[in-house]
Coordinates of C-alpha atoms and ligand atoms in Angstrom, one line a residue:
M126 CA 102.2 101.0 118.0
Q127 CA 100.2 98.4 116.2
I128 CA 100.6 98.2 112.4
L129 CA 98.5 96.2 110.0
V130 CA 100.5 94.8 107.1
T131 CA 98.2 93.6 104.4
G132 CA 99.8 91.1 102.0
G133 CA 102.5 90.7 104.8
L134 CA 103.5 87.2 103.6
G135 CA 104.2 88.4 100.1
Y136 CA 107.5 89.6 98.6
I137 CA 107.6 93.2 99.7
G138 CA 105.2 92.7 102.7
S139 CA 107.4 90.0 104.3
H140 CA 110.5 92.2 104.2
T141 CA 108.7 95.2 105.5
S142 CA 107.1 93.2 108.3
V143 CA 110.6 92.1 109.4
E144 CA 111.8 95.7 109.3
L145 CA 108.8 97.0 111.3
I146 CA 109.2 94.3 113.9
S147 CA 113.0 95.0 114.3
K148 CA 112.2 98.7 114.8
G149 CA 109.8 97.8 117.7
F150 CA 106.4 98.0 116.0
D151 CA 103.7 95.5 116.9
V152 CA 102.8 93.9 113.6
V153 CA 99.5 92.2 112.5
I154 CA 99.9 90.4 109.2
V155 CA 96.9 89.7 107.0
D156 CA 97.3 87.6 103.9
D157 CA 95.1 85.4 101.8
L158 CA 97.9 83.1 100.6
S159 CA 97.0 83.8 96.9
N160 CA 100.6 84.4 96.0
S161 CA 102.5 83.5 99.1
K162 CA 103.3 80.5 101.3
L163 CA 102.4 80.0 105.0
N164 CA 106.0 79.1 105.8
V165 CA 107.1 82.7 105.2
F166 CA 105.5 83.4 108.5
D167 CA 107.9 81.0 110.3
K168 CA 110.8 82.6 108.5
I169 CA 109.7 86.1 109.7
K170 CA 109.5 84.7 113.3
K171 CA 112.9 83.1 112.9
I172 CA 114.6 86.3 111.6
T173 CA 113.1 88.6 114.2
G174 CA 112.8 86.3 117.2
K175 CA 109.3 87.7 117.7
N176 CA 105.8 86.4 117.3
P177 CA 103.6 88.8 115.3
N178 CA 99.9 88.1 114.8
L179 CA 98.8 86.4 111.6
E180 CA 95.3 86.5 110.1
I181 CA 94.5 84.5 107.0
K182 CA 91.8 86.6 105.5
D183 CA 90.5 87.7 102.2
L184 CA 90.2 91.5 102.1
K185 CA 87.5 91.3 99.5
N186 CA 85.2 89.9 102.1
K187 CA 83.5 92.9 103.9
S188 CA 82.6 91.0 107.1
E189 CA 86.1 89.5 107.5
V190 CA 87.6 93.0 107.2
K191 CA 85.1 94.4 109.7
K192 CA 86.0 91.6 112.2
L193 CA 89.7 92.4 111.7
F194 CA 89.1 96.0 112.8
S195 CA 87.0 95.0 115.8
D196 CA 89.7 92.5 117.0
Y197 CA 92.6 95.0 116.9
R198 CA 93.2 98.7 117.2
F199 CA 95.6 99.7 114.5
D200 CA 97.6 102.9 114.6
G201 CA 98.8 102.4 111.0
I202 CA 98.3 100.3 107.9
I203 CA 100.7 99.4 105.1
H204 CA 98.6 98.1 102.3
F205 CA 100.4 95.7 100.0
A206 CA 97.7 93.1 99.3
A207 CA 97.1 93.1 95.6
H208 CA 97.4 91.0 92.5
K209 CA 100.5 92.1 90.5
S210 CA 100.7 90.2 87.2
V211 CA 100.5 92.6 84.3
N212 CA 99.9 89.7 81.9
E213 CA 97.2 88.0 84.0
S214 CA 95.4 91.3 84.5
V215 CA 95.0 91.6 80.7
N216 CA 93.3 88.2 80.6
F217 CA 91.3 88.5 83.8
P218 CA 90.6 92.2 84.3
E219 CA 87.6 91.6 86.6
K220 CA 89.8 89.6 89.1
Y221 CA 92.1 92.7 89.3
Y222 CA 89.4 95.3 89.7
K223 CA 87.6 93.2 92.3
N224 CA 90.6 92.4 94.4
N225 CA 92.9 95.4 94.1
I226 CA 90.2 98.1 94.3
G227 CA 87.7 96.2 96.4
S228 CA 90.2 95.4 99.1
L229 CA 91.2 99.1 99.4
E230 CA 87.6 100.2 99.6
N231 CA 86.8 97.6 102.4
L232 CA 89.8 98.9 104.4
L233 CA 88.8 102.5 104.0
E234 CA 85.2 101.7 105.2
N235 CA 86.6 100.6 108.5
I236 CA 89.4 103.1 109.0
D237 CA 89.7 105.5 111.8
E238 CA 90.6 109.0 110.5
K239 CA 93.7 109.1 112.7
M240 CA 95.4 106.1 111.2
H241 CA 98.5 106.4 109.2
F242 CA 98.3 104.8 105.8
I243 CA 101.0 103.8 103.4
F244 CA 99.9 102.6 100.0
S245 CA 101.9 100.4 97.7
S246 CA 101.7 101.8 94.2
S247 CA 103.9 101.4 91.2
C248 CA 105.8 103.4 88.5
T249 CA 103.4 101.7 86.1
V250 CA 101.0 104.6 86.8
Y251 CA 103.2 106.8 84.5
G252 CA 103.0 104.5 81.5
Q253 CA 105.8 105.3 79.0
A254 CA 106.9 108.7 80.3
D255 CA 108.1 111.2 77.7
K256 CA 111.3 112.0 79.5
M257 CA 113.7 110.4 82.0
P258 CA 114.2 110.4 84.9
I259 CA 110.5 110.2 85.9
K260 CA 109.3 112.9 88.3
E261 CA 106.2 112.7 90.4
D262 CA 104.5 115.5 88.6
F263 CA 104.7 113.7 85.2
P264 CA 101.3 113.0 83.7
I265 CA 99.4 109.8 84.6
K266 CA 98.9 108.3 81.2
K267 CA 96.3 105.8 80.1
S268 CA 97.4 102.5 81.5
E269 CA 98.6 99.6 79.3
S270 CA 97.0 97.0 81.6
P271 CA 94.2 96.6 84.1
Y272 CA 96.9 96.0 86.7
G273 CA 98.3 99.5 86.1
E274 CA 94.8 100.9 85.9
T275 CA 93.9 99.5 89.4
K276 CA 97.0 101.3 90.8
Q277 CA 95.8 104.6 89.2
I278 CA 92.3 104.1 90.5
C279 CA 93.5 103.3 94.0
E280 CA 95.6 106.4 94.1
S281 CA 92.6 108.5 93.1
I282 CA 90.4 106.8 95.7
L283 CA 93.0 107.6 98.4
K284 CA 93.4 111.2 97.2
K285 CA 89.6 111.8 97.4
F286 CA 89.5 110.0 100.8
C287 CA 92.2 112.4 102.1
D288 CA 90.3 115.4 100.8
N289 CA 87.2 114.3 102.7
N290 CA 89.1 113.3 105.9
P291 CA 91.6 116.0 106.8
N292 CA 93.0 114.1 109.8
F293 CA 93.8 111.0 107.7
N294 CA 97.4 110.8 106.5
N295 CA 98.3 108.8 103.4
I296 CA 101.7 108.3 101.7
T297 CA 101.6 106.6 98.3
L298 CA 104.8 105.0 97.2
R299 CA 105.4 104.4 93.5
Y300 CA 108.0 101.7 93.4
F301 CA 110.2 101.0 90.4
N302 CA 111.6 97.4 90.2
P303 CA 112.2 95.7 93.5
I304 CA 114.7 92.9 93.4
G305 CA 116.9 91.0 95.9
A306 CA 116.3 89.1 99.1
H307 CA 116.8 89.5 102.9
S308 CA 120.4 89.2 104.0
S309 CA 119.5 86.1 106.1
G310 CA 118.6 84.2 102.9
L311 CA 115.4 83.1 104.6
I312 CA 112.9 85.3 102.7
G313 CA 113.0 86.5 99.1
E314 CA 110.9 86.6 95.9
L315 CA 109.1 83.3 95.5
P316 CA 106.1 83.7 93.2
L317 CA 103.8 80.7 93.0
G318 CA 104.2 79.0 89.6
K319 CA 106.3 80.4 86.7
P320 CA 107.8 83.8 87.5
E321 CA 107.0 86.7 85.3
N322 CA 109.5 89.2 86.7
L323 CA 113.1 89.2 85.4
V324 CA 115.1 88.4 88.6
P325 CA 113.2 85.4 89.9
F326 CA 113.3 84.0 86.3
L327 CA 117.0 84.7 86.2
T328 CA 117.9 83.0 89.5
Q329 CA 115.6 80.0 88.7
T330 CA 117.4 79.6 85.3
A331 CA 120.8 79.9 86.9
I332 CA 120.0 77.2 89.4
G333 CA 118.5 74.9 86.8
K334 CA 114.8 75.1 87.7
R335 CA 114.1 76.8 84.3
D336 CA 115.9 75.8 81.0
Q337 CA 116.4 79.3 79.6
L338 CA 115.7 82.9 80.2
I339 CA 114.2 84.8 77.3
V340 CA 115.2 88.4 76.9
F341 CA 112.1 90.1 75.7
G342 CA 113.4 92.0 72.7
D343 CA 116.7 93.6 71.8
D344 CA 115.4 96.0 69.1
Y345 CA 114.3 98.8 71.3
N346 CA 115.7 102.3 71.0
T347 CA 118.2 101.9 73.8
P348 CA 122.0 101.6 73.7
D349 CA 122.0 97.8 73.7
G350 CA 118.4 97.4 72.4
T351 CA 116.9 96.0 75.6
C352 CA 114.6 97.7 78.0
I353 CA 115.9 99.8 80.8
R354 CA 114.6 99.7 84.4
D355 CA 115.5 101.1 87.9
Y356 CA 116.2 98.1 90.1
I357 CA 115.9 98.7 93.8
H358 CA 117.0 96.4 96.7
I359 CA 114.1 94.9 98.6
E360 CA 115.8 95.8 101.9
D361 CA 115.8 99.5 100.8
L362 CA 112.1 99.2 99.9
A363 CA 111.3 97.7 103.3
D364 CA 113.3 100.5 105.0
V365 CA 111.4 103.2 103.1
H366 CA 108.0 102.0 104.4
V367 CA 109.2 102.3 107.9
S368 CA 110.8 105.7 107.3
C369 CA 107.5 107.0 105.8
L370 CA 105.5 105.6 108.6
E371 CA 107.7 107.2 111.2
Y372 CA 107.6 110.5 109.2
S373 CA 103.8 110.3 109.3
I374 CA 103.6 109.4 113.0
Q375 CA 105.9 112.3 113.8
K376 CA 103.4 114.5 111.9
K377 CA 106.0 115.8 109.5
N378 CA 103.7 115.5 106.5
K379 CA 103.2 118.7 104.7
K380 CA 99.9 117.5 103.1
N381 CA 97.7 114.7 104.2
Y382 CA 98.1 113.1 100.8
E383 CA 101.7 112.7 99.7
F384 CA 103.2 110.5 96.9
Y385 CA 106.8 109.6 96.1
N386 CA 108.9 107.7 93.6
V387 CA 111.0 104.9 95.2
G388 CA 113.9 103.8 93.1
T389 CA 117.7 104.2 92.9
G390 CA 117.6 106.9 90.2
E391 CA 119.8 104.7 87.9
G392 CA 118.6 102.8 84.8
L393 CA 120.0 99.4 83.8
S394 CA 119.2 97.4 80.7
V395 CA 118.1 93.8 80.8
L396 CA 121.4 92.7 79.3
E397 CA 123.4 94.8 81.7
L398 CA 121.5 93.3 84.6
I399 CA 122.1 89.7 83.4
N400 CA 125.8 90.5 82.9
L401 CA 126.1 92.0 86.3
F402 CA 124.4 89.0 87.9
E403 CA 126.8 86.7 86.2
K404 CA 129.8 88.8 87.2
V405 CA 129.0 89.4 90.9
N406 CA 127.9 85.8 91.5
N407 CA 130.4 84.1 89.2
V408 CA 127.7 82.0 87.5
K409 CA 126.5 81.6 83.9
V410 CA 122.9 82.1 82.9
N411 CA 121.5 80.4 79.8
Y412 CA 119.6 83.1 78.0
K413 CA 118.6 84.0 74.5
I414 CA 117.0 87.0 72.8
G415 CA 113.3 86.5 72.1
K416 CA 110.4 88.6 70.9
R417 CA 109.2 91.8 72.6
R418 CA 106.7 91.3 75.5
K419 CA 103.4 93.1 74.9
G420 CA 102.8 96.1 77.1
D421 CA 106.5 96.6 78.2
V422 CA 107.5 100.2 78.5
I423 CA 110.9 100.9 76.9
I424 CA 112.6 102.9 79.7
A425 CA 111.6 103.7 83.3
F426 CA 113.9 105.1 85.9
A427 CA 113.1 107.5 88.8
D428 CA 113.9 110.9 89.8
V429 CA 114.3 110.4 93.5
S430 CA 114.9 114.0 94.7
K431 CA 111.4 114.5 96.2
I432 CA 111.6 111.7 98.7
K433 CA 115.2 112.7 99.6
Q434 CA 114.2 116.3 100.2
N435 CA 111.0 115.8 102.1
I436 CA 111.6 112.5 104.0
G437 CA 115.4 112.5 103.9
W438 CA 115.4 109.0 102.6
V439 CA 118.0 107.6 100.1
C440 CA 118.9 104.0 99.0
K441 CA 121.6 102.3 101.0
H442 CA 122.2 99.2 98.9
S443 CA 123.7 98.7 95.4
V444 CA 122.3 96.6 92.6
D445 CA 125.4 94.3 93.0
D446 CA 124.3 93.6 96.6
A447 CA 120.7 93.0 95.5
L448 CA 121.8 90.5 92.8
K449 CA 124.1 88.7 95.3
S450 CA 121.3 88.4 97.8
S451 CA 118.9 87.0 95.2
W452 CA 121.4 84.3 94.3
F453 CA 122.2 83.5 98.0
W454 CA 118.4 83.2 98.6
E455 CA 117.9 80.9 95.5
K456 CA 120.7 78.6 96.6
N457 CA 119.3 78.5 100.1
L458 CA 116.0 77.4 98.8
R459 CA 117.6 74.5 96.9
D460 CA 119.4 73.5 100.1
E461 CA 116.3 73.6 102.3
Ligands
UD1_118 C1 106.2 96.1 85.8 C2 106.0 97.5 86.3 C3 106.2 97.5 87.8 C4 105.2 96.6 88.4 C5 105.5 95.2 87.9 C6 104.5 94.2 88.5 C7 106.7 99.2 84.7 C8 107.8 100.1 84.1 N1 107.0 98.4 85.7 O1 107.5 95.7 86.0 O2 106.0 98.8 88.3 O3 105.4 96.6 89.8 O4 105.4 95.2 86.5 O5 104.8 92.9 88.1 O6 105.6 99.3 84.3 N2 112.1 90.6 81.1 C9 112.8 89.7 80.2 N3 112.5 88.4 80.4 C10 111.8 87.8 81.5 C11 111.1 88.8 82.3 C12 111.3 90.1 82.1 O7 113.4 90.1 79.3 O8 111.6 86.6 81.5 C13 112.4 92.0 81.0 C14 111.1 92.8 80.7 O9 110.8 92.9 79.4 C15 111.5 94.2 81.3 C16 112.4 93.8 82.4 O10 112.9 92.5 82.2 O11 112.2 94.9 80.4 C17 111.8 93.8 83.8 O12 110.6 93.1 83.7 P1 109.8 92.7 85.1 O13 110.7 92.2 86.1 O14 108.6 91.8 84.6 O15 109.2 94.0 85.6 P2 108.4 95.2 84.8 O16 107.6 94.7 83.7 O17 109.4 96.3 84.5

């Protein structure tokens, strides 16, 4: 079966492409290189020993998307392509609306009703939830950022599209915090420029590319005062996409629009994560406590019972493994 992976050279997209190829799917990657590097494609080929198709295209461009759909016949789409910086989205909201919402609309305009569609959403849609762990039926609160808002709007667009197209199957995955790298050490999280997310900043500080990691606030109402998140191994995240696609292809869906949390179900504070990184990798990280970052929620970890019950999917990797793989990847980059 031929699967289109949009944003397939990005962090989650590249790992998922590898997983799809290794499960025997025929993969077409589309990427605009806005936050990825072309050499990721060579790494995907090296890991899998296969030669997937690559299309460098901008999904905002209607005619390019149309051409893509006339050149291939897709059985399924995994849609990752989106901008993802919370901070940047506050300064450039239009860029986020145009890209994140426009790309989805262009895909849907060309879609065949029988295609299986997996959408990359985020726990950011819940905002600061009132209780923990977060369940899928918790309210969608007003978003703190245009980035979060685009995920909420895309979810609504897909829900409406499913209502109007009963043969179309969509699964929306609300990820918590993906971390780690592929076990080969060949692909991992490499944002262009200065990282905003915790783990790439941590590994770049440990290796000496960055002077110091700033912990954004230690005066929150949590046991050690730092924010709590649910950190999931990227290989688990890649695996869940393939499991959901297979579930959809096997027509196991109960509804044509389904949505799931994807996390470990465990919360770790920023300080706990840094300490664990130092311990499992036997390396010191230069960090200090700084001011709170605007827009951060205090605590977010998932209730993962729905995906376990319906799809039979659970995490296989630990946070220890994820932090070891991140460090292995960062050292590999240095040695390249
Ligand atoms: C948020 C969203 C996530 C989304 C991601 C996109 C929530 C709960 N999470 O992740 O769904 O996919 O944005 O980028 O809305 N931190 C530091 N120092 C740093 C960097 C981060 O202390 O240099 C702290 C943050 O304050 C936070 C934690 O580390 O408490 C994780 O931050 P980050 O990796 O940026 O992810 P989120 O903001 O949780």
